[in-house]
């Protein structure tokens, strides 16, 4: 059985068909088909011998991978992470912003509800670090006030004329309190003390010294904080001070000022009562009725004076008020008197051993004239005589008899002072050792 072809081994040439048979169609070639002899049995055959011989066929064999002029088709892994698209880049910050806005709104609403304010504007700027003066350091005025206030009390004394009220301060852990004599004068010897925290306790009068306007009372209570004493002799004009007390029944009041003057000689007292002399510390810190007996403290919180009296422009019988002229007993003098009262129940009075008879202004040189001199007194021991005119005491000029009395009482008994005086036309100097009054 024959199909018109002479089958040969690969690489041979086809045999023409027998006579009468239709000539075989010329094999069709395609681009990329191999050149050279073809064989119907191999993959390069251009016709399929098992099909209709007249039906052309072609088998295209691709060239070898990496052949010149060809590149393999790139293959993309669908699971590999790819570069974000523009829409994704815009979507991420938008979602983040929305979430942050929602969180901020929720927190703001929660804080507003907690503070009791909703739908209201926020008042004030963002908080900043406070300045140094507002940080309440121990040396600041606020720090000093905080230190001293627990040691300051209000003193109330009942008497036949009503209730007298003043201030005081604790000077010992045993309960001793210093105040003015005029606060407790006329009372029954009993007092009520109101502490800084509002608690009260009864107190008894230990002793009084009307001429120095000082008194000591004692309260029975534990855990008391005594004040710290300063040195009134070391003060200078212009030093800052605080006055603490209960002016007009306003407890725990603190006012600030400066030392306006030193050794301001004072003569005070009520009609029919004792005359008080002292060389006072003058201050412009606001002091009113009720501050009497309270402490005047320096910038370190140390007591340097006892607030005692004020000057006013009102007429007699009218209520006086602060005009920036207040006076305090120097603490060195007050401390000495307090120790005397606690130790013996009364205070010693410092004297020079002479009586003043007026000023020496008639001679045109000022000074204070001595009317009499006690034969065995301090002045006589220093060589002073009646008629001598005292010009200066420890460098302080004398212009009024009050000056000599007040300045002498400022010093403790046994102190040595220099006296410049005039006798006739001569100017002389002497050292006088002051003594305590015999009474």
XYZ file of C-alpha atoms in Angstrom:
439
model
C 0.000 0.000 0.000
C 1.434 3.258 -1.045
C 0.396 6.891 -0.641
C 2.523 8.201 -3.491
C 5.647 8.880 -1.397
C 8.813 6.960 -1.211
C 9.720 6.895 2.488
C 13.379 7.186 3.183
C 15.699 7.636 6.073
C 15.986 11.071 7.488
C 18.265 13.286 5.517
C 17.275 11.606 2.165
C 15.346 13.049 -0.753
C 11.723 12.239 -1.497
C 10.936 9.916 -4.425
C 8.602 11.313 -6.998
C 5.243 9.621 -7.073
C 4.418 7.025 -9.612
C 3.124 7.966 -13.012
C -0.377 9.157 -12.978
C -0.143 10.375 -9.406
C -0.523 13.948 -8.598
C 2.691 15.658 -7.884
C 3.274 16.445 -4.265
C 2.767 20.050 -3.238
C 5.896 21.989 -2.565
C 6.432 22.237 1.099
C 5.699 25.665 2.479
C 8.391 27.322 4.506
C 7.806 29.754 7.408
C 10.018 32.195 9.089
C 12.116 30.518 11.695
C 11.819 27.051 10.034
C 15.098 25.163 9.791
C 16.826 25.073 6.427
C 18.114 21.966 4.671
C 16.522 18.609 3.908
C 13.329 17.780 5.749
C 11.864 14.522 6.937
C 8.214 13.814 7.589
C 9.250 11.722 10.625
C 10.969 14.409 12.506
C 9.879 17.522 14.180
C 11.133 19.655 11.338
C 8.744 18.053 8.892
C 6.635 20.641 7.115
C 3.807 18.242 6.364
C 2.049 15.671 8.468
C 2.144 12.272 6.672
C -0.842 11.074 8.675
C -3.081 13.788 7.410
C -4.356 14.626 4.073
C -1.197 14.867 1.943
C -2.682 17.866 0.251
C -3.181 19.771 3.517
C -0.144 21.901 4.226
C 1.190 21.937 7.776
C 4.056 23.562 9.510
C 5.783 23.024 12.814
C 7.512 26.121 14.143
C 10.391 25.394 16.436
C 11.429 28.468 18.581
C 15.020 29.394 18.570
C 17.245 28.684 21.562
C 16.697 30.826 24.690
C 19.184 33.691 24.886
C 19.663 33.868 21.165
C 20.844 37.174 19.870
C 18.143 39.812 19.512
C 15.654 38.131 21.872
C 14.786 38.807 25.580
C 12.811 36.514 27.873
C 9.402 37.830 28.741
C 9.453 39.223 32.289
C 7.353 37.353 34.815
C 5.747 39.231 37.767
C 5.065 37.489 41.075
C 1.503 38.416 42.031
C 2.301 37.824 45.775
C 5.358 40.105 45.835
C 4.872 43.564 47.569
C 4.699 46.300 45.035
C 5.229 50.069 45.144
C 2.290 51.983 46.636
C 0.180 53.824 44.218
C -0.549 57.548 44.482
C -4.001 56.865 45.819
C -2.569 54.766 48.630
C -0.022 57.472 49.476
C -2.789 60.063 49.850
C -5.130 57.762 51.724
C -2.719 56.903 54.588
C -2.116 60.481 55.925
C -5.793 61.298 55.427
C -6.885 58.396 57.618
C -4.181 59.275 60.204
C -5.350 62.879 60.369
C -8.966 61.845 60.825
C -8.062 59.481 63.660
C -5.935 62.126 65.420
C -8.685 64.707 65.095
C -11.260 62.342 66.517
C -8.987 61.408 69.440
C -8.201 65.071 70.212
C -11.854 66.009 70.126
C -12.780 63.180 72.452
C -10.068 64.101 74.968
C -10.980 67.799 74.835
C -14.621 67.015 75.421
C -13.753 64.736 78.334
C -11.616 67.435 80.010
C -14.281 70.056 79.401
C -16.964 67.884 80.939
C -14.732 67.120 83.931
C -14.115 70.832 84.451
C -17.804 71.610 84.172
C -17.349 73.663 81.007
C -18.595 72.651 77.595
C -18.687 74.769 74.521
C -16.625 77.528 76.202
C -13.370 79.072 74.929
C -10.129 78.220 76.675
C -9.009 81.206 78.736
C -5.404 82.234 79.204
C -2.217 81.320 77.419
C -0.258 78.127 77.811
C 1.386 77.932 81.251
C 4.982 79.089 81.433
C 7.676 78.789 84.068
C 6.949 81.284 86.865
C 9.464 84.093 87.441
C 11.905 83.788 90.280
C 9.894 86.120 92.528
C 6.822 83.913 92.167
C 8.516 80.671 93.135
C 8.151 81.327 96.905
C 11.701 80.543 97.863
C 12.547 80.623 101.585
C 14.123 84.075 101.255
C 11.122 85.540 99.412
C 8.496 87.565 101.271
C 6.053 84.668 100.906
C 8.671 82.260 102.240
C 9.377 84.518 105.237
C 5.670 84.900 106.005
C 5.159 81.127 105.829
C 8.027 80.644 108.270
C 6.871 83.199 110.868
C 3.055 82.960 110.781
C 2.818 79.742 112.886
C 4.573 81.619 115.724
C 2.245 84.660 115.696
C -0.923 84.722 117.828
C -3.910 86.919 118.546
C -4.265 87.990 122.195
C -7.681 88.790 123.681
C -8.069 90.166 127.206
C -11.381 90.784 128.962
C -11.643 93.842 131.208
C -14.279 96.049 132.813
C -14.398 98.199 129.671
C -14.813 95.308 127.259
C -12.345 93.138 125.394
C -8.895 94.334 124.387
C -7.384 92.648 121.353
C -3.841 92.704 120.088
C -1.118 90.461 118.743
C 1.804 88.532 120.161
C 4.484 86.003 119.239
C 5.796 82.806 120.837
C 9.293 83.156 122.328
C 9.771 79.782 124.059
C 8.713 76.178 123.623
C 7.335 76.374 127.193
C 4.590 78.704 125.979
C 5.857 82.238 126.743
C 4.322 84.888 124.490
C 5.460 88.523 124.159
C 2.927 91.298 123.598
C 2.465 94.978 124.500
C 1.669 96.077 128.026
C -1.212 98.213 126.797
C -2.858 95.057 125.328
C -3.150 93.341 128.734
C -3.341 96.454 130.937
C -6.595 96.719 132.869
C -7.377 93.031 132.499
C -7.905 90.363 135.123
C -4.553 88.673 134.552
C -6.096 86.147 132.177
C -6.066 86.102 128.400
C -7.150 83.984 125.455
C -4.640 83.137 122.747
C -5.762 82.340 119.190
C -3.165 80.449 117.178
C -2.425 80.618 113.474
C -4.517 77.495 112.777
C -7.585 78.974 114.526
C -7.304 76.938 117.713
C -7.452 78.711 121.080
C -6.012 78.297 124.545
C -6.178 80.195 127.818
C -3.158 82.115 129.061
C -2.052 83.883 132.240
C -0.029 87.071 132.605
C 3.536 86.385 133.790
C 4.603 90.025 134.182
C 4.367 93.533 132.740
C 6.643 96.536 132.288
C 4.463 99.604 131.603
C 7.399 101.981 130.976
C 8.756 99.826 128.121
C 5.236 98.793 126.985
C 6.078 95.094 127.142
C 4.310 92.149 128.782
C 4.756 88.377 128.903
C 1.914 85.849 129.043
C 2.105 82.081 129.141
C -0.042 79.412 127.520
C -0.011 75.687 128.307
C 0.396 73.871 125.037
C 2.930 71.532 123.427
C 4.432 71.604 119.956
C 4.894 75.379 119.893
C 7.343 76.956 117.461
C 9.288 79.917 118.945
C 10.417 82.771 116.723
C 14.030 83.406 115.807
C 15.513 86.637 117.150
C 17.477 89.068 115.007
C 19.817 91.915 115.973
C 18.101 95.297 116.048
C 21.470 97.052 116.425
C 22.523 95.706 113.002
C 19.609 97.277 111.112
C 20.065 99.915 108.422
C 17.610 102.386 106.986
C 16.036 100.830 103.885
C 16.134 97.217 105.082
C 12.951 95.323 104.058
C 10.625 94.276 106.887
C 7.273 92.536 107.419
C 4.703 93.413 110.079
C 2.535 90.463 111.152
C -0.506 90.476 113.427
C -4.260 90.948 113.660
C -5.108 94.526 112.665
C -8.783 95.354 113.181
C -9.376 91.690 114.175
C -8.073 90.444 110.788
C -5.907 87.571 112.002
C -2.756 86.421 110.201
C -2.316 89.683 108.309
C 1.085 90.352 106.724
C 2.200 93.768 105.459
C 5.538 94.753 103.949
C 7.677 97.866 104.110
C 11.154 99.094 104.930
C 13.011 100.488 107.905
C 12.269 104.198 107.577
C 14.408 105.431 110.490
C 16.299 104.167 113.539
C 16.403 105.415 117.132
C 13.235 107.441 116.647
C 12.713 108.513 120.260
C 9.117 108.068 121.389
C 7.150 109.317 124.371
C 3.733 107.629 124.561
C 1.043 106.775 127.041
C -2.635 107.199 127.850
C -3.957 109.986 130.080
C -3.490 108.992 133.707
C -1.211 106.102 132.775
C 2.549 105.681 132.750
C 4.713 107.526 130.236
C 6.584 105.171 127.952
C 9.958 106.010 126.433
C 11.827 104.054 123.809
C 14.108 104.592 120.835
C 11.919 102.983 118.182
C 12.375 101.431 114.770
C 10.266 103.449 112.348
C 8.687 101.600 109.396
C 6.228 102.316 106.610
C 4.746 98.792 106.763
C 0.991 99.106 107.301
C 0.252 98.839 111.044
C -3.190 99.435 112.582
C -5.035 98.846 115.852
C -4.661 95.167 116.658
C -1.072 94.933 115.347
C 0.137 95.999 118.805
C 2.445 93.364 120.270
C 2.997 91.595 116.959
C 6.466 91.000 115.460
C 8.347 93.139 112.983
C 10.630 90.735 111.093
C 13.529 91.147 108.703
C 14.025 89.519 105.295
C 15.320 86.330 106.958
C 12.214 85.928 109.142
C 13.973 87.016 112.341
C 12.117 89.249 114.783
C 13.819 92.642 115.049
C 11.065 94.631 116.762
C 7.726 94.613 118.599
C 5.059 96.721 116.878
C 3.799 99.206 119.438
C 2.346 102.491 118.196
C 1.487 104.582 115.141
C 1.295 108.255 114.243
C -1.930 109.572 112.795
C -3.435 112.827 111.570
C -6.819 112.319 113.297
C -7.971 114.476 116.157
C -8.176 113.230 119.711
C -11.004 110.777 120.234
C -11.137 109.674 116.613
C -10.106 106.259 115.337
C -6.526 106.370 114.050
C -5.398 104.459 110.993
C -2.223 103.741 109.100
C -0.523 106.581 107.273
C 2.842 104.859 106.884
C 4.279 105.954 110.241
C 4.576 102.975 112.577
C 7.020 102.337 115.419
C 8.400 99.169 116.984
C 10.379 98.514 120.157
C 13.879 97.195 119.206
C 14.059 93.462 119.849
C 17.379 93.711 121.720
C 15.623 95.837 124.344
C 12.442 93.696 124.254
C 14.387 90.471 124.647
C 16.240 91.814 127.682
C 13.024 92.980 129.324
C 11.340 89.637 128.542
C 14.158 87.699 130.208
C 13.875 89.908 133.274
C 10.115 89.376 133.494
C 10.352 85.603 133.091
C 13.190 85.405 135.613
C 12.013 87.839 138.295
C 8.495 88.927 137.345
C 9.605 92.497 136.626
C 12.072 94.337 134.388
C 15.065 96.473 135.285
C 15.132 100.058 134.042
C 18.408 101.496 132.731
C 19.351 104.948 134.088
C 22.185 107.483 133.735
C 21.827 108.926 137.254
C 20.707 112.433 136.312
C 17.545 114.463 135.821
C 17.030 116.532 132.700
C 15.775 120.077 133.140
C 15.207 121.175 129.542
C 17.093 121.871 126.387
C 20.268 123.856 126.041
C 19.046 125.683 122.929
C 19.320 129.040 124.721
C 23.054 128.904 124.110
C 22.469 128.346 120.391
C 24.190 124.949 120.309
C 21.270 122.604 121.149
C 21.627 119.664 123.523
C 19.889 118.582 126.735
C 20.671 120.320 130.037
C 21.115 118.282 133.227
C 19.048 119.720 136.098
C 20.440 117.466 138.829
C 23.042 114.737 139.038
C 22.828 111.989 141.670
C 25.998 111.982 143.760
C 26.585 108.246 143.496
C 25.039 107.703 140.054
C 26.711 106.825 136.743
C 26.809 110.431 135.470
C 28.535 111.689 138.624
C 31.022 108.831 138.410
C 31.958 110.015 134.902
C 32.474 113.627 136.117
C 29.229 115.177 134.874
C 27.648 118.001 136.921
C 24.320 119.794 137.061
C 24.162 122.459 134.380
C 26.185 120.454 131.855
C 24.559 120.196 128.449
C 24.606 116.723 126.834
C 25.232 117.192 123.108
C 25.585 113.588 121.919
C 25.138 110.070 123.335
C 27.106 107.433 121.431
C 27.216 109.858 118.526
C 23.444 110.444 118.485
C 22.607 114.182 118.733
C 20.389 115.288 121.610
C 17.680 117.836 120.797
C 14.955 117.041 123.359
C 14.886 115.562 126.895
C 12.946 112.608 125.483
C 15.998 111.741 123.345
C 18.252 111.211 126.364
C 15.717 109.163 128.361
C 14.704 106.932 125.434
C 18.257 106.264 124.243
C 19.506 105.439 127.748
C 16.728 102.872 128.193
C 17.671 101.245 124.906
C 20.906 99.977 126.481
C 21.234 97.223 129.045
C 22.456 98.023 132.559
C 26.248 97.887 132.658
C 26.669 99.188 129.095
C 29.351 101.863 128.576
C 28.336 104.839 126.407
C 30.268 107.890 125.252
C 28.869 111.288 126.164
C 29.833 114.539 124.473
C 28.819 117.557 126.589
C 29.393 121.239 126.986
C 30.344 122.996 130.227
C 30.391 126.708 129.808
C 32.279 127.281 126.566
C 34.254 124.033 126.753
C 33.319 120.845 124.881
C 34.225 117.717 126.794
C 33.833 113.916 126.471
C 33.169 111.223 129.056
C 32.509 107.485 129.224
C 29.478 106.606 131.348
C 28.677 103.118 132.660
C 24.891 102.900 132.782
C 23.191 101.221 135.738
C 19.855 99.635 136.643
C 17.288 101.599 138.609
C 17.276 100.735 142.316
C 13.496 100.099 142.420
